[in-house]
PDB file of C-alpha atoms in Angstrom:
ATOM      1  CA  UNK A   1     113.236 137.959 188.363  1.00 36.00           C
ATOM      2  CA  UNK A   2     115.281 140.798 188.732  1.00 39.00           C
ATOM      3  CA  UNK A   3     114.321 143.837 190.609  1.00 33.00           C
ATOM      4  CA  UNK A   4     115.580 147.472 188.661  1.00 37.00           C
ATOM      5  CA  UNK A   5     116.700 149.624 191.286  1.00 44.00           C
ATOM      6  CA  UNK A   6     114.639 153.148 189.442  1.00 41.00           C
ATOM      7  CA  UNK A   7     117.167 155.145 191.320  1.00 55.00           C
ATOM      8  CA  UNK A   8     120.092 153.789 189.486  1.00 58.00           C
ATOM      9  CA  UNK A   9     118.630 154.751 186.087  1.00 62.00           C
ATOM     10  CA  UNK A  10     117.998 158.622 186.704  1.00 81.00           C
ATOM     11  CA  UNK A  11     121.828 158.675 188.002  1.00 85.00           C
ATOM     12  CA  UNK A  12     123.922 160.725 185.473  1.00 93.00           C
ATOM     13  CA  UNK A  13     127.049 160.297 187.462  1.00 93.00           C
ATOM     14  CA  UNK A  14     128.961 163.209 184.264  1.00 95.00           C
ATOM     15  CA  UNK A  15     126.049 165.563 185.005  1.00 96.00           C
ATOM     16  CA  UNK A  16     126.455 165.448 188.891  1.00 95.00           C
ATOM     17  CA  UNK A  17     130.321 165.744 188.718  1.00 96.00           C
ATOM     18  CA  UNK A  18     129.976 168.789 186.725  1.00 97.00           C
ATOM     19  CA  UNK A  19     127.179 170.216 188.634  1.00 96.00           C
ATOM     20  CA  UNK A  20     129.124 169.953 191.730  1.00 96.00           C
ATOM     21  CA  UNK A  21     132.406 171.226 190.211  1.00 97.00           C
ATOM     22  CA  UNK A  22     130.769 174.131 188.727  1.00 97.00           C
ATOM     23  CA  UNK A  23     129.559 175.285 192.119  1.00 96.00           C
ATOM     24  CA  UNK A  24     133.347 176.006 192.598  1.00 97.00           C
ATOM     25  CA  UNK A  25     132.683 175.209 196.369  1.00 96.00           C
ATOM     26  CA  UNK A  26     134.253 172.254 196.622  1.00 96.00           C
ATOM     27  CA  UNK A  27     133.990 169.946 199.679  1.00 96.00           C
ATOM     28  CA  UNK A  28     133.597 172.485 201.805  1.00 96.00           C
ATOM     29  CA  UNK A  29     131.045 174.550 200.544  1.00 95.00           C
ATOM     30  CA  UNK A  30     128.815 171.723 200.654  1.00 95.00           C
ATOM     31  CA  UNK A  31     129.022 171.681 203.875  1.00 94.00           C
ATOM     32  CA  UNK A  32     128.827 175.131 204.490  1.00 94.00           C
ATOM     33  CA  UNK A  33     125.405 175.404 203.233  1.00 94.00           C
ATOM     34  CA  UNK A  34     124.763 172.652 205.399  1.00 94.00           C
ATOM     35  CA  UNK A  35     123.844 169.510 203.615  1.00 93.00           C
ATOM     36  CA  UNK A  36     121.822 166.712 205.763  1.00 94.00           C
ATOM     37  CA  UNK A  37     122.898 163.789 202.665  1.00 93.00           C
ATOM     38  CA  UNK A  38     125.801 163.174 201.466  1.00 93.00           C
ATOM     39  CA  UNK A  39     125.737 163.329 197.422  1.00 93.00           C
ATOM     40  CA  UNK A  40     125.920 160.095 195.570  1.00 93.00           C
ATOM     41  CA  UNK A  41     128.983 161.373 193.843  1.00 94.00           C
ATOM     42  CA  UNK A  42     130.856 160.330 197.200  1.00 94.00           C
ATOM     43  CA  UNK A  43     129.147 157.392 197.890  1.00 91.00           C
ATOM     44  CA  UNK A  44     131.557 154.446 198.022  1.00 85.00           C
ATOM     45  CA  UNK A  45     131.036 151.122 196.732  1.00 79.00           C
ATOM     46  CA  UNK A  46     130.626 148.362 199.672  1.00 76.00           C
ATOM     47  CA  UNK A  47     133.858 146.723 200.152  1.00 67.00           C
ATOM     48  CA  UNK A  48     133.979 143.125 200.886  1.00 58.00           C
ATOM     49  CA  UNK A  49     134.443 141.780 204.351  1.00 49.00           C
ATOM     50  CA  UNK A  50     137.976 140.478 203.456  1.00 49.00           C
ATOM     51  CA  UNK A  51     138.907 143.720 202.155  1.00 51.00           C
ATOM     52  CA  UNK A  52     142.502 145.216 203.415  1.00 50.00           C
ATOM     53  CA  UNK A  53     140.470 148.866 204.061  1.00 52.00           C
ATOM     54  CA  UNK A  54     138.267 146.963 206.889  1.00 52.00           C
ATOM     55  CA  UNK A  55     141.116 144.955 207.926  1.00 56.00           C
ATOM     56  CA  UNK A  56     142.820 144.667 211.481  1.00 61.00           C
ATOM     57  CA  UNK A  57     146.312 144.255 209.827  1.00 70.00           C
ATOM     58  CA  UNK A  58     149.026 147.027 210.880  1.00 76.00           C
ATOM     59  CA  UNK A  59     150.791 148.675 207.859  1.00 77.00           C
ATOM     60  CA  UNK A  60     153.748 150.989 208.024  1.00 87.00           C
ATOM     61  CA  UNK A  61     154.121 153.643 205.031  1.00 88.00           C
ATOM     62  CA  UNK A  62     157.721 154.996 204.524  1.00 95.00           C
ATOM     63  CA  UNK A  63     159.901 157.687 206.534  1.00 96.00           C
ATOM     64  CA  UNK A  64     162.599 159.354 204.962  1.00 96.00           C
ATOM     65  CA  UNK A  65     165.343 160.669 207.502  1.00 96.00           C
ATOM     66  CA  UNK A  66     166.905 163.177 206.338  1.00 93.00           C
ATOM     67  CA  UNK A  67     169.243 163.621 208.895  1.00 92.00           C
ATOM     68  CA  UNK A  68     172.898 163.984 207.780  1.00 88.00           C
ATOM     69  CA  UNK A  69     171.877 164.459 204.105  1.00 90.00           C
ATOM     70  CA  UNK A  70     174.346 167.454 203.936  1.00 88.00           C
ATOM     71  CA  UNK A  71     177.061 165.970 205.315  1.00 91.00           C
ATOM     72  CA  UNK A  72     177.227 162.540 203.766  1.00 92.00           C
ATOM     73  CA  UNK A  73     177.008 162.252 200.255  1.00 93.00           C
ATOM     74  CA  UNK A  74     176.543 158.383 200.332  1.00 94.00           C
ATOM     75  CA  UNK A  75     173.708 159.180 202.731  1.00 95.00           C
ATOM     76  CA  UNK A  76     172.259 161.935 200.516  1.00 94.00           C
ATOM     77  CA  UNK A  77     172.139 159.076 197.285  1.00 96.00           C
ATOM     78  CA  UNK A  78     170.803 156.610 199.333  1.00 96.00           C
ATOM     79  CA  UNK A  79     167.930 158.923 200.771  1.00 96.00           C
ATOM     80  CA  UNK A  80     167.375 160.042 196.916  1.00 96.00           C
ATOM     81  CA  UNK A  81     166.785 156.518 196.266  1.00 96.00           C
ATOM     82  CA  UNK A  82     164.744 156.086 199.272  1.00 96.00           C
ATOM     83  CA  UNK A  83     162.518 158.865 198.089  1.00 96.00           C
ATOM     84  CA  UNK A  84     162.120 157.759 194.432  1.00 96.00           C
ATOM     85  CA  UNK A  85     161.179 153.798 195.586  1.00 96.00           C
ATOM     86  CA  UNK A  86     158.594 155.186 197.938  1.00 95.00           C
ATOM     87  CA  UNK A  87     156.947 157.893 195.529  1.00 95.00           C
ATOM     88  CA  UNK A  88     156.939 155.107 193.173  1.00 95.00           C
ATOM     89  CA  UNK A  89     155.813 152.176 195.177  1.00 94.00           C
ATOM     90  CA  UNK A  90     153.742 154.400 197.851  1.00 93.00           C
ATOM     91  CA  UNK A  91     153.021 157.883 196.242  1.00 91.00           C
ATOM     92  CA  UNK A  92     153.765 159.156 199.509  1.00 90.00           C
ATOM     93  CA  UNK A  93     156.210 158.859 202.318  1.00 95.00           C
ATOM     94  CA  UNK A  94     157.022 160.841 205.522  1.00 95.00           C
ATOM     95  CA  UNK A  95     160.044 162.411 206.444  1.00 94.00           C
ATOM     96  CA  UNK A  96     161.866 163.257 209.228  1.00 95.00           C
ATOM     97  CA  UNK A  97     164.699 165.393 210.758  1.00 94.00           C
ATOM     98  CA  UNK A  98     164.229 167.803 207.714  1.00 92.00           C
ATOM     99  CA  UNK A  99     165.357 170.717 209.729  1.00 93.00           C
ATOM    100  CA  UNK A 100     162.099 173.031 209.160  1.00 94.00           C
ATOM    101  CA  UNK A 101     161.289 174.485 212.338  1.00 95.00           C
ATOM    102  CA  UNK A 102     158.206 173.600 214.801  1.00 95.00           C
ATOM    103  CA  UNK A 103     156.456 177.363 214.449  1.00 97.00           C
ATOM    104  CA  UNK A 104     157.092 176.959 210.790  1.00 96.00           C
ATOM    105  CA  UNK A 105     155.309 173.897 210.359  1.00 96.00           C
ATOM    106  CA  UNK A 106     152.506 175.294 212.841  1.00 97.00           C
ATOM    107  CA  UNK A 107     152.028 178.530 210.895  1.00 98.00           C
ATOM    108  CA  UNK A 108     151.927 176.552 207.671  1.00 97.00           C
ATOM    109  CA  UNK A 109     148.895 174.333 208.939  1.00 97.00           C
ATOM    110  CA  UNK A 110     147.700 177.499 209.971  1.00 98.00           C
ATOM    111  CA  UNK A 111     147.852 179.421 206.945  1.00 97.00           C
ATOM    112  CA  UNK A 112     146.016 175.854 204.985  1.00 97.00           C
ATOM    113  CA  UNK A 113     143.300 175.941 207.715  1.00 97.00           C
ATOM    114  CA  UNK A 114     142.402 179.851 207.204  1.00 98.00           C
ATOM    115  CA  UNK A 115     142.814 179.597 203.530  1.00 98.00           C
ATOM    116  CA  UNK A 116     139.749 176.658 203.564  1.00 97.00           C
ATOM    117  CA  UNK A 117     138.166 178.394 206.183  1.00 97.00           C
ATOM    118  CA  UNK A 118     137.597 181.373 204.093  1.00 96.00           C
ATOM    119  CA  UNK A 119     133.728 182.474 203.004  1.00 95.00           C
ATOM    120  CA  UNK A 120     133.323 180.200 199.775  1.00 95.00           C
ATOM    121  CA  UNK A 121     132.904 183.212 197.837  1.00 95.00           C
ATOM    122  CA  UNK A 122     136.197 184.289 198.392  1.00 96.00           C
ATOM    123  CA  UNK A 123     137.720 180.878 197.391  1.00 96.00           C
ATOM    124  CA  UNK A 124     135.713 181.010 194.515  1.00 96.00           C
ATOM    125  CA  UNK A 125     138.136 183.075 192.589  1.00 95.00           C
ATOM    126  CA  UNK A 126     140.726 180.312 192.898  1.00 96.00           C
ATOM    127  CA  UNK A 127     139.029 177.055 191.793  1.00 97.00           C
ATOM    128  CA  UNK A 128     140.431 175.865 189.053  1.00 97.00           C
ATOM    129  CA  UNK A 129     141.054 173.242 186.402  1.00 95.00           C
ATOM    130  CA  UNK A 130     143.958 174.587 185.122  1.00 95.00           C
ATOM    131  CA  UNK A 131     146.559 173.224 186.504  1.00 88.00           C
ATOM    132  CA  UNK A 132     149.305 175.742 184.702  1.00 91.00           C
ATOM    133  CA  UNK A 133     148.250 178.537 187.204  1.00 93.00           C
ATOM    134  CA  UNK A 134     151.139 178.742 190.080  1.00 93.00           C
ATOM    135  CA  UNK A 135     147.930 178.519 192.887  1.00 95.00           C
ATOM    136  CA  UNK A 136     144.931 176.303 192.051  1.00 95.00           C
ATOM    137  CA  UNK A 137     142.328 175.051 194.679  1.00 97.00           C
ATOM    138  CA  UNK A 138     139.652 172.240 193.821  1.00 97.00           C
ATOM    139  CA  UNK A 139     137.921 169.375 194.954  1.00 95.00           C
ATOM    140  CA  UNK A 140     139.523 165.773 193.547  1.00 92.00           C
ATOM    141  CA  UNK A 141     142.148 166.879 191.188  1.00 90.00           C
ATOM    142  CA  UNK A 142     141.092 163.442 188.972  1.00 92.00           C
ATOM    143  CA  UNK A 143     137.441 164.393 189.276  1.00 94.00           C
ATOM    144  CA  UNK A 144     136.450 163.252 186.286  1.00 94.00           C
ATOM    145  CA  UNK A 145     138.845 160.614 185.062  1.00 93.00           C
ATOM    146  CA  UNK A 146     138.501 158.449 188.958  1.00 91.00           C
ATOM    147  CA  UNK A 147     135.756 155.770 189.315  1.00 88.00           C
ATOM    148  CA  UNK A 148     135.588 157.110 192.706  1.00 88.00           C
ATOM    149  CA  UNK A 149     135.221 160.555 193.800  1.00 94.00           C
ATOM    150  CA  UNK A 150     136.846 161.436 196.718  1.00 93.00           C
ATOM    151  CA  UNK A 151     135.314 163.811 199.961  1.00 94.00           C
ATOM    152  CA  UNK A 152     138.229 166.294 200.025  1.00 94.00           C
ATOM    153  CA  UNK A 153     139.091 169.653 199.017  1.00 97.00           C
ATOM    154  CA  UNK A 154     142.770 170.498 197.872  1.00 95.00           C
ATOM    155  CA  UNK A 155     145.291 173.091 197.134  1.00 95.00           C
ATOM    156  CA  UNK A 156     148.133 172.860 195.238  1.00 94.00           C
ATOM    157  CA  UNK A 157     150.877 175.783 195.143  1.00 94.00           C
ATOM    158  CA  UNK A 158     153.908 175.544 192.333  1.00 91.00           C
ATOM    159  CA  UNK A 159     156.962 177.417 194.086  1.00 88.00           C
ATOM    160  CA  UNK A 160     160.034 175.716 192.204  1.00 83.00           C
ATOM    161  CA  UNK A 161     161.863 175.769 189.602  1.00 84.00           C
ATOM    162  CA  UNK A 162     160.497 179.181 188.897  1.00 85.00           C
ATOM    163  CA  UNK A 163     159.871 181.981 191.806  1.00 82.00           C
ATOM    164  CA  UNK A 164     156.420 182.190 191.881  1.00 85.00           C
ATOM    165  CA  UNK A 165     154.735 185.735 191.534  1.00 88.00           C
ATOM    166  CA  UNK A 166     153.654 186.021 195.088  1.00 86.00           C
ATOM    167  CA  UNK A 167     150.510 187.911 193.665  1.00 89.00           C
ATOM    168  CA  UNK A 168     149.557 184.563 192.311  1.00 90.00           C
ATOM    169  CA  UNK A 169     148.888 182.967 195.892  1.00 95.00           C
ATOM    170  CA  UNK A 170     145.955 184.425 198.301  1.00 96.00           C
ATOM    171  CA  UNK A 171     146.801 186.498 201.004  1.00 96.00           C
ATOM    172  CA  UNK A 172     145.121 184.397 203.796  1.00 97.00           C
ATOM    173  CA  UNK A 173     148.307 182.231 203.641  1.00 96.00           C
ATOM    174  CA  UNK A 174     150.540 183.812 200.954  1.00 96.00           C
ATOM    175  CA  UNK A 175     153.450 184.892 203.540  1.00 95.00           C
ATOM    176  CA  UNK A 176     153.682 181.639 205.474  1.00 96.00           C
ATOM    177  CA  UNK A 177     153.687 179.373 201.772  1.00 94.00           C
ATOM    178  CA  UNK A 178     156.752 181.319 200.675  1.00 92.00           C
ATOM    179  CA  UNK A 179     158.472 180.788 204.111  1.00 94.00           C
ATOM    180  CA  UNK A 180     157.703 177.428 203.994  1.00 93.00           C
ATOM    181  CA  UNK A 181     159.311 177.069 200.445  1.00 90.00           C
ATOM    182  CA  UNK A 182     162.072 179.062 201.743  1.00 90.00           C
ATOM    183  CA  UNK A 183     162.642 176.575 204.481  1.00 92.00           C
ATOM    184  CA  UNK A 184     162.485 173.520 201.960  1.00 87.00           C
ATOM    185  CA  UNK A 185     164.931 175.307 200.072  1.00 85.00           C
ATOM    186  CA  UNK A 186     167.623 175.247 202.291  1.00 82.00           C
ATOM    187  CA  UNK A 187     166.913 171.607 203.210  1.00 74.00           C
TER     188      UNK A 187
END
């Protein structure tokens, strides 16, 4: 005989998902208010005991160095290449010797930390769906299209090919996000 877990059938995963997004809090806000349970909506499935996530096994993601890129144009194609294989195999990579200054790089954590430490009210006014805005902030850009909902919080800021209107980006971190692009732009 099988046991019906009574739980399982009051979960309306749709109805939670837009609950939560609605709150325009994200991640964060959730904890701000100061949640004791974490919602089912980031509940992960139990992964097997052979599974690659629980695994001792060392991996090693790519690094692009892009050291020299200016100089050498048969370095420069082969780091293009390098960079579309591992956005293609990895969706990520890391790179290296990219000439952006320490502070830089400091100020732009920075500037990502105050913008998500910010009351939630104040972030509020730029969660969004729309992904044509030049600054959007939101919790699991997929939300509702992965199986899996993900416990993060993320902003996205669209500085090429066109100048964004710097009125378009919060203030908390506005200056150091178009110093930052002006640094990649020189790379």
């Amino acid at each position: 005989m099988e046991v019906i877990n009574t739980n399982e059938a009051k979960y309306d995963r749709k109805a939670e998902l837009q609950a939560f997004d609605e709150t325009k809090a994200g991640v964060k806000g959730l904890v701000d208010v100061g949640i004791t349970k974490v919602p089912r909506i980031f509940v992960q499935p139990s992964q097997s005991e052979d599974s690659t996530i629980h695994s001792n096994k060392k991996f090693s993601f790519p690094v692009i160095d892009l050291d020299d890129i200016k100089e050498d144009p048969i370095k420069r194609k082969k780091i293009v290449q390098e960079v579309g294989h591992a956005s293609e195999a990895w969706g990520f990579f890391q790179v290296i010797n990219h000439g952006i200054p320490l502070h830089v790089q400091d100020e732009m954590k920075d500037g990502v930390i105050s913008f998500f430490e910010q009351d939630t009210e104040v972030k509020k006014q730029w969660y969004t769906r729309d992904l044509t805005k030049e600054f959007t902030f939101n919790s699991n850009f997929n939300l509702f299209r992965a199986p899996i909902t993900n416990w993060r919080d993320t902003f996205t800021a669209t500085v090429a090919p066109i100048p964004p209107n710097t009125k378009e980006f919060p203030s908390v971190c506005r200056d150091i996000l178009l110093e930052y692009t002006n640094q990649v732009n020189e790379i």
